[in-house]
Structure formats: C-alpha cells, structure tokens
Coordinates of C-alpha atoms in Angstrom, one line a residue:
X1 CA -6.9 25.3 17.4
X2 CA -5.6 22.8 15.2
X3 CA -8.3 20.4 13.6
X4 CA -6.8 17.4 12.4
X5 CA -10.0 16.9 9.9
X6 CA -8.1 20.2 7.8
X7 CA -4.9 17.7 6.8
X8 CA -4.2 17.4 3.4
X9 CA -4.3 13.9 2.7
X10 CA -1.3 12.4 0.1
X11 CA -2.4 9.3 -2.1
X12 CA -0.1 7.3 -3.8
X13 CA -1.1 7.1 -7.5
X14 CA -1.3 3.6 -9.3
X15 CA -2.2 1.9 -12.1
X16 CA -2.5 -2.0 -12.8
X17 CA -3.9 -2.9 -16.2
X18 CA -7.0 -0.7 -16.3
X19 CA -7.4 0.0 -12.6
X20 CA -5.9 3.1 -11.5
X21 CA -6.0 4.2 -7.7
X22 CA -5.1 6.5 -5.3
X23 CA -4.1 4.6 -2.6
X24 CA -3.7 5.8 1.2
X25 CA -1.1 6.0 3.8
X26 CA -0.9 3.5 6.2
X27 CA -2.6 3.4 9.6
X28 CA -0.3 1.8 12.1
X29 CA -2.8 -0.8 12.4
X30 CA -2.0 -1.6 8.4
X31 CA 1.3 -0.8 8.8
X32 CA 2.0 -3.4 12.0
X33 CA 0.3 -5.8 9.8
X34 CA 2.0 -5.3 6.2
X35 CA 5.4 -5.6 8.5
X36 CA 4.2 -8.8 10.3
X37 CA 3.1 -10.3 7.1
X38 CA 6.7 -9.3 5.1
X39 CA 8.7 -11.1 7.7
X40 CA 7.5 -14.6 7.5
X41 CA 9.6 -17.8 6.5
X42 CA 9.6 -20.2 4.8
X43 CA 6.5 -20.9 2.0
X44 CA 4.5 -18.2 3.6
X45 CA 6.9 -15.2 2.8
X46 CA 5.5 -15.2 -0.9
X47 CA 1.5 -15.1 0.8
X48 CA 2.8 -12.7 2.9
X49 CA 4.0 -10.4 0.3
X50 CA 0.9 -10.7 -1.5
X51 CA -1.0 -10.6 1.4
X52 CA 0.1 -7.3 2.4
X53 CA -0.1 -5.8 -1.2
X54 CA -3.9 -6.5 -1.1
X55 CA -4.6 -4.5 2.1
X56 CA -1.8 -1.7 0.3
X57 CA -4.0 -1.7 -2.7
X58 CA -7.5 -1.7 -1.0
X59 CA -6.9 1.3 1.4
X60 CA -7.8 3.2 -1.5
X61 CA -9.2 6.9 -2.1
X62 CA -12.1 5.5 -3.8
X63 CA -12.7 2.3 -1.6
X64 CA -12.5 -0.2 -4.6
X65 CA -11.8 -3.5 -3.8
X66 CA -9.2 -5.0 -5.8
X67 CA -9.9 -8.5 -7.2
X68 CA -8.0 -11.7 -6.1
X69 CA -7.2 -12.0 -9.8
X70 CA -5.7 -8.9 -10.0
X71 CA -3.0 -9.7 -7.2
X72 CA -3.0 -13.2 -8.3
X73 CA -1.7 -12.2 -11.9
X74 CA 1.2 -10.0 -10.6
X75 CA 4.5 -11.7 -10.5
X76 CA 7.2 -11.5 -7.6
X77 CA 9.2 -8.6 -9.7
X78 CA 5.9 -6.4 -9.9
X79 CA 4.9 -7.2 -6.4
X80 CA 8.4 -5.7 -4.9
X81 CA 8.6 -2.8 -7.1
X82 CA 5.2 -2.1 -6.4
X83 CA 6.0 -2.1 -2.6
X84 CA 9.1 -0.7 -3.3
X85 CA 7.7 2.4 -4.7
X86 CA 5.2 2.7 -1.8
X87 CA 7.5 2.7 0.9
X88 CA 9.9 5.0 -1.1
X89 CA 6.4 7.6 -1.5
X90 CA 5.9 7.1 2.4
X91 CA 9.4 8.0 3.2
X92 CA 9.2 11.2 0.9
X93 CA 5.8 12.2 1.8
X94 CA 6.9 12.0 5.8
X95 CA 9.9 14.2 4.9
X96 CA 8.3 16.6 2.5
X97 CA 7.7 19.7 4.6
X98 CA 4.1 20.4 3.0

C-alpha cells in the first residue's frame, strides 16, 4: 500500500534579511490563487504580485508569519526574482525523479 503521509516533502530554502525559511510547495488552492492574483490589470498587478508573494512566503516549514514590513520593503526586482526562482524550484522539483 502506498501511504501518501511517507512522501518526502521538498522546501524551497530562503532567506530575506535575517529570516530564513523553508517554504512549501503549493497546494492547488495556493497555486489557483497566486495565478489569479499575477494576472490582474491595471494598478492591482503590483498588489497582486505582492499579494501572492505573502501567501508563497507564509506556507512555510516552520509556520512563521512573515511581516507586512518585510514584503513591504522588497522592491519589484526582488519580488520577480524571488517568484522567479520559486517557480523555476517547482518546475525542477516536479521533474526530478526522487
């Protein structure tokens, strides 16, 4: 029988200023909603961006809850290389074969 509890889970390792964390893949639920979020117009694609780094960042290994400063202090270029190098990590991890 395979028991899905036995998975080895994959966290994506980060570190902002003096937080590190090992953040979690995506449920579809997260996932649906990070995608919904990126594809706004208008004034609301930057909140959106933001938006769905905060529910990236606090699906977390350790359950921390990043503060609105934190997010607030990024700028636009470390906000898309940050979700840049997640969805690169989720496209590896689905096509590594362990």
């Amino acid at each position: 029988m395979f028991d899905i509890n036995s998975a080895n889970k994959r966290y994506f390792t980060i570190k902002i200023g003096g937080i590190v964390l090992d953040v979690e893949p995506p449920t579809k639920k997260v996932l649906n909603k990070v995608i919904e979020l990126t594809q706004s117009k208008g004034p609301e694609v930057v909140d959106g961006l933001f938006k769905s780094l905060e529910m990236i960042l606090n699906k977390n290994k350790s359950g921390y809850t990043v503060p609105d400063s934190v997010i607030d202090d990024l700028d636009m270029d470390q906000v898309s290389l940050i979700l840049t190098e997640y969805f690169k990590w989720i496209s590896e991890t689905k096509n590594s074969p362990n």
